[in-house]
PDB file of C-alpha atoms and ligand atoms in Angstrom:
ATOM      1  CA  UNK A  45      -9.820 -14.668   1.071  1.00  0.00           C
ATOM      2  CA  UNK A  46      -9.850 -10.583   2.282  1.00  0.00           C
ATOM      3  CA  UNK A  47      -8.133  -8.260  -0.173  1.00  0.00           C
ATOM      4  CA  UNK A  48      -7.769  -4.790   0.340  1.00  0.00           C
ATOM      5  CA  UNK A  49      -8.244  -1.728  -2.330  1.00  0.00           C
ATOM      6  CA  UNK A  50      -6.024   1.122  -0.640  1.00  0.00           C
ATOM      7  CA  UNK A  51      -6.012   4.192  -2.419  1.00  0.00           C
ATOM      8  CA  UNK A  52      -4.058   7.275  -0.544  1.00  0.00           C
ATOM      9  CA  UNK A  53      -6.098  10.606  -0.838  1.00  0.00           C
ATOM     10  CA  UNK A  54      -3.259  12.757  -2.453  1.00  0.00           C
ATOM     11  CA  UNK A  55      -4.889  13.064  -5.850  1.00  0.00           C
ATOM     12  CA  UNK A  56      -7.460  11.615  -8.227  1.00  0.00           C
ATOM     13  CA  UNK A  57      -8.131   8.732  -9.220  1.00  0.00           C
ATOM     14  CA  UNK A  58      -6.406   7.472 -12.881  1.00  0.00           C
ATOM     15  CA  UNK A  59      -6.310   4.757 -14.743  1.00  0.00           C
ATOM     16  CA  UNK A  60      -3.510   3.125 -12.352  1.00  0.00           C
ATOM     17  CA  UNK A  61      -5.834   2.798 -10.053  1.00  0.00           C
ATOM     18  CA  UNK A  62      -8.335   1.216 -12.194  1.00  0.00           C
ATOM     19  CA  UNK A  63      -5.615  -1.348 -13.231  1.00  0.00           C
ATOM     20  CA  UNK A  64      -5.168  -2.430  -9.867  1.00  0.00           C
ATOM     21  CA  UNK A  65      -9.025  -2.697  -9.164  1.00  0.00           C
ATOM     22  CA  UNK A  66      -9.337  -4.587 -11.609  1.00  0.00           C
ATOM     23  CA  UNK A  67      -6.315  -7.122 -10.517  1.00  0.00           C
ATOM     24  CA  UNK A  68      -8.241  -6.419  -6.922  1.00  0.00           C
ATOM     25  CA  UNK A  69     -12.107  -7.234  -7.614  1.00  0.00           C
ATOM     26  CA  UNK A  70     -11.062  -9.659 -10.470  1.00  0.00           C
ATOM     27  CA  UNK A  71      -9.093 -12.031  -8.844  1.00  0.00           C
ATOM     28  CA  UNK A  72     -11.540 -11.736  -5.095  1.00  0.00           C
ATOM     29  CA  UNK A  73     -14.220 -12.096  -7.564  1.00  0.00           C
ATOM     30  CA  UNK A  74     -12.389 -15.466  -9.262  1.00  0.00           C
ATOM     31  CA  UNK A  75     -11.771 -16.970  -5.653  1.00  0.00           C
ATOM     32  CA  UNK A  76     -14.640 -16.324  -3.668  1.00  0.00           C
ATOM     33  CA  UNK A  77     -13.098 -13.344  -1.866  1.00  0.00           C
ATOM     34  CA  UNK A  78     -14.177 -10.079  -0.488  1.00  0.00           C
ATOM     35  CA  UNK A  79     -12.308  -6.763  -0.845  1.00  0.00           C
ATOM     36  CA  UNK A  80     -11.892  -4.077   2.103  1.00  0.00           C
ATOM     37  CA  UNK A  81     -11.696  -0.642   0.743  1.00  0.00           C
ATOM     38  CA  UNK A  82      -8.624   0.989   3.143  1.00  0.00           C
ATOM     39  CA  UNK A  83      -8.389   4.621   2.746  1.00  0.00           C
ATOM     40  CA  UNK A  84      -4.599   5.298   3.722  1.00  0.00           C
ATOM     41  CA  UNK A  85      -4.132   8.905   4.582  1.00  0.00           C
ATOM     42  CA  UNK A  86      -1.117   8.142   6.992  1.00  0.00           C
ATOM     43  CA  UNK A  87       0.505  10.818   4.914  1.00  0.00           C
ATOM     44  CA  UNK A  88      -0.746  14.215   6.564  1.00  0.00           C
ATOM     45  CA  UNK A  89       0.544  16.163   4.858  1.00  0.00           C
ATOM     46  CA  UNK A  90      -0.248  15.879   1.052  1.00  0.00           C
ATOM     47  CA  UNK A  91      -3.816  14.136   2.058  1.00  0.00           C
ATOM     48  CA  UNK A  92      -7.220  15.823   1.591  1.00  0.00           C
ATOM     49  CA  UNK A  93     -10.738  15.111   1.676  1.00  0.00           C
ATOM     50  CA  UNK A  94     -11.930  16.721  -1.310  1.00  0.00           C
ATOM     51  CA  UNK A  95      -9.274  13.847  -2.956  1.00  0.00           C
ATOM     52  CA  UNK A  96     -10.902  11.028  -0.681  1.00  0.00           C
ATOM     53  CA  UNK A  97     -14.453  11.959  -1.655  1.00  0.00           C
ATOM     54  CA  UNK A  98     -13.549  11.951  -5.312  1.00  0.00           C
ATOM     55  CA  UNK A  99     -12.125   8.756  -5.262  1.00  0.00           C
ATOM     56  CA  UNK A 100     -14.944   7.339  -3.646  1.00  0.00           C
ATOM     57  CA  UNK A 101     -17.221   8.837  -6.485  1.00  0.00           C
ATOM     58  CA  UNK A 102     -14.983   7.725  -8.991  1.00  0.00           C
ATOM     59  CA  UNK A 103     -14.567   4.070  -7.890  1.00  0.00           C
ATOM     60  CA  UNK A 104     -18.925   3.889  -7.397  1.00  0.00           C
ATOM     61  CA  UNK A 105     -19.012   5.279 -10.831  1.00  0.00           C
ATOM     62  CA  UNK A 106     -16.687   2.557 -12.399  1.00  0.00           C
ATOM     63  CA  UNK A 107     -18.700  -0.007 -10.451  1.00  0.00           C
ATOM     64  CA  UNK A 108     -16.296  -1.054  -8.034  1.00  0.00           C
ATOM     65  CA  UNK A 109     -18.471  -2.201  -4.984  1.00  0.00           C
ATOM     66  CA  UNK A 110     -16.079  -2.981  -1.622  1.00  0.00           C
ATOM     67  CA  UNK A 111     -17.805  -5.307   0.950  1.00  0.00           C
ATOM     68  CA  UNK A 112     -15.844  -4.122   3.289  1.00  0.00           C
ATOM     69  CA  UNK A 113     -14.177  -0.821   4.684  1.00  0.00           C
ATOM     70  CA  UNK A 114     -17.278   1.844   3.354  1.00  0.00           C
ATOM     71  CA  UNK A 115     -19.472   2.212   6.154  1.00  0.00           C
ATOM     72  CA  UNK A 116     -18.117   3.652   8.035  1.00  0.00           C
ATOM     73  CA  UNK A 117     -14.869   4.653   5.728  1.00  0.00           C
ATOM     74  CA  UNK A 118     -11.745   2.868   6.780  1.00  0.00           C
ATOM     75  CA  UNK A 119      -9.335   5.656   7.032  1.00  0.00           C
ATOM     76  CA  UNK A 120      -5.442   5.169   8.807  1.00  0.00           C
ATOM     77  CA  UNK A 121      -6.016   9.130  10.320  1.00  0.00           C
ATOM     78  CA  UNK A 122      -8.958   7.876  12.465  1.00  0.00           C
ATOM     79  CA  UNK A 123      -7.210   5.283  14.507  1.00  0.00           C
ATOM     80  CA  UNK A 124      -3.501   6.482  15.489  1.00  0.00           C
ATOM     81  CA  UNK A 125      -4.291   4.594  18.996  1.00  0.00           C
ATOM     82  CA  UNK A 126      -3.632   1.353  16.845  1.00  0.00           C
ATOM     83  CA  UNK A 127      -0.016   2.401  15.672  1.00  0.00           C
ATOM     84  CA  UNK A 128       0.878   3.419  19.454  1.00  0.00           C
ATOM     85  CA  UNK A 129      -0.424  -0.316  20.533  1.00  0.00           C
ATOM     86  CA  UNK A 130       1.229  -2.211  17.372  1.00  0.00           C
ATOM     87  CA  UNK A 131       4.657  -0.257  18.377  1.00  0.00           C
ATOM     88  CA  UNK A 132       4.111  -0.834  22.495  1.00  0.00           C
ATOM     89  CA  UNK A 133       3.900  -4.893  21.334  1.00  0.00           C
ATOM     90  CA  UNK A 134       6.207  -5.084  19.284  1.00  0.00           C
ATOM     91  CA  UNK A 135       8.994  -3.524  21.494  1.00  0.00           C
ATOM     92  CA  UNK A 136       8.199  -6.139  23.842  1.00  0.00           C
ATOM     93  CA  UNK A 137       9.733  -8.747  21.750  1.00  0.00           C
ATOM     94  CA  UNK A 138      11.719  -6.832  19.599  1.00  0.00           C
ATOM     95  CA  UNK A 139      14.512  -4.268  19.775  1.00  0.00           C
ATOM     96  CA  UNK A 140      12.261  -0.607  18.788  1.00  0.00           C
ATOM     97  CA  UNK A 141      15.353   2.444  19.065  1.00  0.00           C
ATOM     98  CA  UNK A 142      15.131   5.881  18.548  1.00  0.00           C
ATOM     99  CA  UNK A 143      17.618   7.086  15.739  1.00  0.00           C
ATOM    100  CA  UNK A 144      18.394  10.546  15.056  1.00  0.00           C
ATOM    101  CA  UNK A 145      19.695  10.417  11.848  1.00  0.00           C
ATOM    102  CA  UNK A 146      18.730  12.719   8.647  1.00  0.00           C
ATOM    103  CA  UNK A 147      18.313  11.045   5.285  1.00  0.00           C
ATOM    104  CA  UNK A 148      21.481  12.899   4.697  1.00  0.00           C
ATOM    105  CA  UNK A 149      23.586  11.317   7.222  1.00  0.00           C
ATOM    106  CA  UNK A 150      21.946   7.645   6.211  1.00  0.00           C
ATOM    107  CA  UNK A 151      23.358   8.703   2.627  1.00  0.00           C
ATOM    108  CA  UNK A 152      21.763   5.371   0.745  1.00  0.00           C
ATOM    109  CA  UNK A 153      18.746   3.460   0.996  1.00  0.00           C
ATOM    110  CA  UNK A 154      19.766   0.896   3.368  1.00  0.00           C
ATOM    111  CA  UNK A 155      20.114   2.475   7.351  1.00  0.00           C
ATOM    112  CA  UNK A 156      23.683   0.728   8.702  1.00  0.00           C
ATOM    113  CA  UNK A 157      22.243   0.774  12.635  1.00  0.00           C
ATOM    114  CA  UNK A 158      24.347   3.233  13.893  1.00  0.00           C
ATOM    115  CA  UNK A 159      21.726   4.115  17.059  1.00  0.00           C
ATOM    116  CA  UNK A 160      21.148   0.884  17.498  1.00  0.00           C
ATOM    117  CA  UNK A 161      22.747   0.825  21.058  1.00  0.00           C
ATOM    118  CA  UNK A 162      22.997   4.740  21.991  1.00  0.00           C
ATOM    119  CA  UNK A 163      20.141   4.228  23.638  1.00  0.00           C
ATOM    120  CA  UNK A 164      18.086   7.225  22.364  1.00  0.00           C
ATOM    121  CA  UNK A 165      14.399   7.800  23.811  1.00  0.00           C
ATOM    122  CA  UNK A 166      11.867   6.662  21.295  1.00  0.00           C
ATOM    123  CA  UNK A 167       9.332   9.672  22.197  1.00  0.00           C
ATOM    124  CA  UNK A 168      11.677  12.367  21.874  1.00  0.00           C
ATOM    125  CA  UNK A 169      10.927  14.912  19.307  1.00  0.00           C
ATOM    126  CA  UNK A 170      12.844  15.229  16.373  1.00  0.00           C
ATOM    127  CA  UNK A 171      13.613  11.137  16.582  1.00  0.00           C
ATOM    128  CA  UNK A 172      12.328   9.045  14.752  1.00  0.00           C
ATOM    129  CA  UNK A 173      11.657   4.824  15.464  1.00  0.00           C
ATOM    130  CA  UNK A 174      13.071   1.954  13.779  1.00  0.00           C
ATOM    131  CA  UNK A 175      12.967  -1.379  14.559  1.00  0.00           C
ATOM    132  CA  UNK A 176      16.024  -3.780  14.845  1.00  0.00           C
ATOM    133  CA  UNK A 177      15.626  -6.767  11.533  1.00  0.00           C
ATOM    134  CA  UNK A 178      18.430  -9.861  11.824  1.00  0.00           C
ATOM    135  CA  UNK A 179      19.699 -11.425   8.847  1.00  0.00           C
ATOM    136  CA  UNK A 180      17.782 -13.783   6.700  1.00  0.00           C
ATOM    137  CA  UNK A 181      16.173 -14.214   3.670  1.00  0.00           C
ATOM    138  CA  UNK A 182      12.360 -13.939   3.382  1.00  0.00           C
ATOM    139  CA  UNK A 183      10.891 -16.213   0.665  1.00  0.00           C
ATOM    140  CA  UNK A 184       6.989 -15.953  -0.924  1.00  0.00           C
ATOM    141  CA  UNK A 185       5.185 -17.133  -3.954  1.00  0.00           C
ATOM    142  CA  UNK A 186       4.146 -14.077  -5.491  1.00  0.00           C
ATOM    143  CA  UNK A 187       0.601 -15.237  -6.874  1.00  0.00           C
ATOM    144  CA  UNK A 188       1.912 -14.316 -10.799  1.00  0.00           C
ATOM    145  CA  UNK A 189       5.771 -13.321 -10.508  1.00  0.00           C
ATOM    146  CA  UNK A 190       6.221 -17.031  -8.931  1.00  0.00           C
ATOM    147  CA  UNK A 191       8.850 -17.697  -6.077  1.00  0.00           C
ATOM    148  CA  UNK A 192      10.938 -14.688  -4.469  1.00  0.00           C
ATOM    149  CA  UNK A 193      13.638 -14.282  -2.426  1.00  0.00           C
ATOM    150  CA  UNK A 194      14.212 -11.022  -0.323  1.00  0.00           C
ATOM    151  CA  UNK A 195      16.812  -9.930   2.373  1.00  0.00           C
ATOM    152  CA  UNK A 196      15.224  -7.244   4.291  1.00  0.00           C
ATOM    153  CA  UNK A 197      18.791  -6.318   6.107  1.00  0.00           C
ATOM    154  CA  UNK A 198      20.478  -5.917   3.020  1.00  0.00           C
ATOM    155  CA  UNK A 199      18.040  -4.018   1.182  1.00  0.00           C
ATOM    156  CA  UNK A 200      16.617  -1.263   3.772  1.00  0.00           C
ATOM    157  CA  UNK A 201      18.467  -2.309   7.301  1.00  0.00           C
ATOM    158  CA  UNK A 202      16.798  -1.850  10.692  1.00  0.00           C
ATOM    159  CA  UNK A 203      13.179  -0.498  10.044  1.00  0.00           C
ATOM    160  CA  UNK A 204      11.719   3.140   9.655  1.00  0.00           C
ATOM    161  CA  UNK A 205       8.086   2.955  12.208  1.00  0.00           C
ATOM    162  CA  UNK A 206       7.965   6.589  12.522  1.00  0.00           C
ATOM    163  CA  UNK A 207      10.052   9.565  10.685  1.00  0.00           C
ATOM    164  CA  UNK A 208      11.678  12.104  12.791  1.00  0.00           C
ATOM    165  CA  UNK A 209       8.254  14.330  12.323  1.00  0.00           C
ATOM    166  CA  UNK A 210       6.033  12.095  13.786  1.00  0.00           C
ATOM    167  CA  UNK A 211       4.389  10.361  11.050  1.00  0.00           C
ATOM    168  CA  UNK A 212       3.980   6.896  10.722  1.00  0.00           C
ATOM    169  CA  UNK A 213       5.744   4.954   7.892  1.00  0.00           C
ATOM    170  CA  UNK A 214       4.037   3.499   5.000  1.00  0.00           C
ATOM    171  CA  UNK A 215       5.493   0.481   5.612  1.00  0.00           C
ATOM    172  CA  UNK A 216       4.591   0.073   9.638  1.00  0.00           C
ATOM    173  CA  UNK A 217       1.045   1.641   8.635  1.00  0.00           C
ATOM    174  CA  UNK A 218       0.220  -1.144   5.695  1.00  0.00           C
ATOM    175  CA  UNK A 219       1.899  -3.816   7.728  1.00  0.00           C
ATOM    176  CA  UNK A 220      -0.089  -3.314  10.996  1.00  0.00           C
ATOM    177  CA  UNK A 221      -3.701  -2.949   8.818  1.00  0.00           C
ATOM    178  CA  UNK A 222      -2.989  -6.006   6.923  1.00  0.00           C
ATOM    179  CA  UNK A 223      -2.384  -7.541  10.167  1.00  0.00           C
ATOM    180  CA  UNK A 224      -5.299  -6.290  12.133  1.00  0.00           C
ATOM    181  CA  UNK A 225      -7.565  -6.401   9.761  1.00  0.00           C
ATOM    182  CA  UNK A 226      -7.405 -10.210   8.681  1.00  0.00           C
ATOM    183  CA  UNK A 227      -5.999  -9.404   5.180  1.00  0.00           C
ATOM    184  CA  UNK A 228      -5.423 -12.717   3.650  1.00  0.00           C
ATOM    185  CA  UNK A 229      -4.045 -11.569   0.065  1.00  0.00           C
ATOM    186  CA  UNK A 230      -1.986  -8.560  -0.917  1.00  0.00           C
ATOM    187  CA  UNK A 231      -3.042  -7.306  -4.833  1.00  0.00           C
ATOM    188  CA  UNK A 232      -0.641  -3.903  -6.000  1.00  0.00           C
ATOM    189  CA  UNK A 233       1.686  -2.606  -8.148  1.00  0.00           C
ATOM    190  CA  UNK A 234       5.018  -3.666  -9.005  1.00  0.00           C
ATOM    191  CA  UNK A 235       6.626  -0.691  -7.870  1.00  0.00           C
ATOM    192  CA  UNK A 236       5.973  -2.226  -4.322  1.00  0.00           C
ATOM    193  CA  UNK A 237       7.814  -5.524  -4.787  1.00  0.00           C
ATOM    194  CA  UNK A 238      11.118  -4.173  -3.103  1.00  0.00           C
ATOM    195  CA  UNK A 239       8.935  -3.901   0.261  1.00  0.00           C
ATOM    196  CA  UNK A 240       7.190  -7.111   0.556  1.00  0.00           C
ATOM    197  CA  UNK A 241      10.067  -9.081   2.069  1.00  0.00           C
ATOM    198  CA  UNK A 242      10.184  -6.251   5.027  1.00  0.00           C
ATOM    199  CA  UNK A 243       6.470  -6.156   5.241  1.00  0.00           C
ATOM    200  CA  UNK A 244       6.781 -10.278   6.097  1.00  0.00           C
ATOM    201  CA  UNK A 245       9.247  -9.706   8.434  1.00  0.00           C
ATOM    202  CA  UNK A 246       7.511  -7.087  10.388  1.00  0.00           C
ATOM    203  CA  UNK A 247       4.371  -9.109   9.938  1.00  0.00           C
ATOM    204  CA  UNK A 248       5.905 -11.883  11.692  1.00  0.00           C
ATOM    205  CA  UNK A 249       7.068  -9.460  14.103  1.00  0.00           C
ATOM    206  CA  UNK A 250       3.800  -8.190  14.768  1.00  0.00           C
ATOM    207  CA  UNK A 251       3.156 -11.848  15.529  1.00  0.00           C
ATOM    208  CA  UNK A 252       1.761 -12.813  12.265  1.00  0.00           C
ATOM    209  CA  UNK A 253       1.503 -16.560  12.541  1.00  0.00           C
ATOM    210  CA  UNK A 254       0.780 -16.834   8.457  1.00  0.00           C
ATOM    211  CA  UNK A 255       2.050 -14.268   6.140  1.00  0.00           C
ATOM    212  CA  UNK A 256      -0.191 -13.120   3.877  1.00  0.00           C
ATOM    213  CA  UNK A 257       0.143 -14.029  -0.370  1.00  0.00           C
ATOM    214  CA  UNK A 258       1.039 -11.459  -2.502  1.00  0.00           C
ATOM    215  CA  UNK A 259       0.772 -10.559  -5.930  1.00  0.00           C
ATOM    216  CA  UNK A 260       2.543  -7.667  -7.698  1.00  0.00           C
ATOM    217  CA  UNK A 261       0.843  -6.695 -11.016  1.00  0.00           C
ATOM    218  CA  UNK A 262       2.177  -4.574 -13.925  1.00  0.00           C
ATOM    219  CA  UNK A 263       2.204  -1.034 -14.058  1.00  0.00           C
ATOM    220  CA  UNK A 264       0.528   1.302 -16.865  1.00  0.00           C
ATOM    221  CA  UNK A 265       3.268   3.464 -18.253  1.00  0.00           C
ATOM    222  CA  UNK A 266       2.640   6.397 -19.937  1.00  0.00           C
ATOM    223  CA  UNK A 267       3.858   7.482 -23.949  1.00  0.00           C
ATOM    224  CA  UNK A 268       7.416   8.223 -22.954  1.00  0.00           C
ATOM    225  CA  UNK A 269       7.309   4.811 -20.617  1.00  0.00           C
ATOM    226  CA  UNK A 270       6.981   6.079 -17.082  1.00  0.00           C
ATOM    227  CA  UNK A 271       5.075   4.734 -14.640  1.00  0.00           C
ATOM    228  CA  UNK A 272       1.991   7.039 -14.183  1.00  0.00           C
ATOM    229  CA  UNK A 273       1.226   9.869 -11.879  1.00  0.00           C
ATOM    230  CA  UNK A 274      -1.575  10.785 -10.319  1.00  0.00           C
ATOM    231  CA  UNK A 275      -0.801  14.640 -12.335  1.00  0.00           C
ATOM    232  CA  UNK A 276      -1.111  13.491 -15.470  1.00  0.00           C
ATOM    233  CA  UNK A 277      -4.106  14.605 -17.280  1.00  0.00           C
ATOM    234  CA  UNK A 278      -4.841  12.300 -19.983  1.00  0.00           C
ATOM    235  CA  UNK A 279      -5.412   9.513 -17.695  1.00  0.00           C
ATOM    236  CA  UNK A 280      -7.107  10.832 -14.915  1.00  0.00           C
ATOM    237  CA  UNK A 281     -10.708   9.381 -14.936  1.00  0.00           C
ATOM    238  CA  UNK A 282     -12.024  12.835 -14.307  1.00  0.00           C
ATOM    239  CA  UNK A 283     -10.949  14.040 -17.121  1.00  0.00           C
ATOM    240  CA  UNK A 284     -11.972  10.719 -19.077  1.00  0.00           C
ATOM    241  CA  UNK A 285     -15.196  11.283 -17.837  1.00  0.00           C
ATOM    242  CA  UNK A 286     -15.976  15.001 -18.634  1.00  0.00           C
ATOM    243  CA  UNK A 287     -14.596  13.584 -22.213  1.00  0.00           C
ATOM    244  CA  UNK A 288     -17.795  11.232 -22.295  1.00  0.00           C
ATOM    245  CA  UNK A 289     -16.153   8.212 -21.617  1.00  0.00           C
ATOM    246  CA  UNK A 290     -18.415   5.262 -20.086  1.00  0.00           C
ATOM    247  CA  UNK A 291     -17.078   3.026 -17.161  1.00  0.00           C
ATOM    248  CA  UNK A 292     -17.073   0.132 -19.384  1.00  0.00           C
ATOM    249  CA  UNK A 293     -14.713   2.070 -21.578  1.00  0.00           C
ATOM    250  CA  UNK A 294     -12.283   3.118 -18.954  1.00  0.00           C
ATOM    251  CA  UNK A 295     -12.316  -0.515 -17.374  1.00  0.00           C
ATOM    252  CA  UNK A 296     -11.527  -1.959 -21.126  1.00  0.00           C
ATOM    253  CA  UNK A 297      -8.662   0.636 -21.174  1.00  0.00           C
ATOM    254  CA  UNK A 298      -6.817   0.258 -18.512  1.00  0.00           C
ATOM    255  CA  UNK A 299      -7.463  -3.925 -18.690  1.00  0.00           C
ATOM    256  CA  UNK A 300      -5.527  -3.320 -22.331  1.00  0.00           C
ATOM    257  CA  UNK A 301      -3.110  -0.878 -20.906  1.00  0.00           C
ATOM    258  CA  UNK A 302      -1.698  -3.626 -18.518  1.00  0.00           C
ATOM    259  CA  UNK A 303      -2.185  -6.210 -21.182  1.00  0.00           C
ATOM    260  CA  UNK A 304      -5.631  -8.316 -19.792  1.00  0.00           C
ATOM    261  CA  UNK A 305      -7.539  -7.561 -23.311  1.00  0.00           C
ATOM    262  CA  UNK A 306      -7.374  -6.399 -26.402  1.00  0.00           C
ATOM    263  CA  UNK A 307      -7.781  -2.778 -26.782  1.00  0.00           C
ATOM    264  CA  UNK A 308     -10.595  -1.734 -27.368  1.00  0.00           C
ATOM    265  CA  UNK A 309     -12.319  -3.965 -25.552  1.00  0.00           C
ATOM    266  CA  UNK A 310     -15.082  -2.459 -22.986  1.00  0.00           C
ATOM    267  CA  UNK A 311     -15.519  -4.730 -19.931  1.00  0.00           C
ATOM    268  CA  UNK A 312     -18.261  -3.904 -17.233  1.00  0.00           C
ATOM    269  CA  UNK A 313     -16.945  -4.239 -13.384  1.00  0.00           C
ATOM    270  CA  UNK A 314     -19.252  -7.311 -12.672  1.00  0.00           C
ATOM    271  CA  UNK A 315     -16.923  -8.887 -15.110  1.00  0.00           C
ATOM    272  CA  UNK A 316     -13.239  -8.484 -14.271  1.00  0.00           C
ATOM    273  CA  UNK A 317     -13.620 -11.398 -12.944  1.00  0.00           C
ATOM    274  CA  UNK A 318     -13.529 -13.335 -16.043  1.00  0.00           C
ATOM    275  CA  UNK A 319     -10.438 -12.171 -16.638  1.00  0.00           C
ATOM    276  CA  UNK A 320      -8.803 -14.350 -13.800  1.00  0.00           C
TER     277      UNK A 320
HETATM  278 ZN1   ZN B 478      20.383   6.659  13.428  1.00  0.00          ZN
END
């Protein structure tokens, strides 16, 4: 079993993040796994390395070890050759289009393939990719939320690989690691459910023989019941930290805060995975 811990460097690290470490280290630690640390600054724009080097100092400070992924740092930015190859493949067995359209003109979340045969060049600046998905329903065991059923075409359409500014997708970026990089078992946030059925699919078109197993955990919400941000300042472990807080302590709160202990329960990282 290979797991990944994939934090993007657009802010500090807060006790979300912890949550999902935990979930991460605890159940790798449980089943004999290892965990690759992934750091995915596909997003140009609002990543920084002043965020990536605190989140590294943050996660040794907590106790978080990966086996994988650190030396030297796994980072999205410093292989874009592997995104040009993925796409190149897959367009061999699959229909990859150019599509001009602005959000705007999509108008929802799902894309209703209206480039799909115009044709369009798919290096053109100013276009952005997709790739063509055919009906069907993608099924998986999530490893707590039990069996799911998912129909990429009805939920998001044909694909976004690239946005019309040149930037890889989350979704063709993740999919193509997990791929690549042999991960076995997919550990985040609910708030990603809505994806994994697409992620499968392109998997498979990737020429995934196995999909991977995922498991979608709960989210911490804040006081007012929203799921956290990486702005807000009473969770940010920073801030937790400058308040005296141990790693033991911020560990025990964040394993209450998604309902794995009691609160006030302080729980060292060697140990999370007791808790699986
Ligand atoms: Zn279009």
């Amino acid at each position: 079993m290979l797991t990944r811990f994939a934090p993007s460097p657009t802010g500090y690290l807060h006790l979300g993040h912890v949550a999902n470490a935990i979930y991460v280290w605890g159940v790798a630690g449980a089943r004999g796994g290892r965990v690759r640390l992934r750091i995915e600054d596909h997003d140009r724009i609002r990543s920084r390395p002043e965020f990536e080097r605190a989140l590294l100092e943050d996660l040794e400070w907590l106790g978080f070890v990966p086996h994988e992924g650190l030396d030297p740092i796994d980072r999205q930015s410093d292989r874009p050759g592997i995104y040009e190859d993925a796409l190149r493949q897959l367009a061999r067995t699959a229909h990859v289009y150019g599509c001009t359209c602005s959000r705007k003109e999509i108008g929802s979340e799902r894309y209703d393939g209206r480039c799909r045969d115009r044709g369009l060049p798919i290096a053109a600046a100013g276009t952005s990719i997709r790739v063509r998905l055919e009906p069907g329903i993608e099924h998986f065991d999530d490893l707590r939320l039990g069996p799911i059923d998912q129909e990429p075409t009805a939920q998001c359409g044909d694909l976004l690989l690239k946005d019309r500014d040149g930037h890889w997708t989350y979704q063709f970026a993740v999919t193509v690691d997990d791929v690549q990089q042999g991960i076995t078992t997919v550990i985040r946030g609910a708030d990603l459910l809505a994806s994994t059925g697409r992620q499968i699919r392109l998997a498979k078109l990737l020429g995934r023989a196995a999909p991977a197993q995922y498991l979608h955990h709960p989210l911490i919400a804040n006081a007012h019941g929203e799921k956290l941000s990486k702005a807000a300042r009473d969770t940010g472990i920073r801030e937790l930290r400058a308040q005296g807080v141990s790693p033991e302590e911020v560990i025990g709160l964040a394993a209450a805060a998604v309902g794995l202990l009691p609160a006030g329960t302080p729980l060292p990282a060697a140990d999370v995975r007791r808790l699986f």
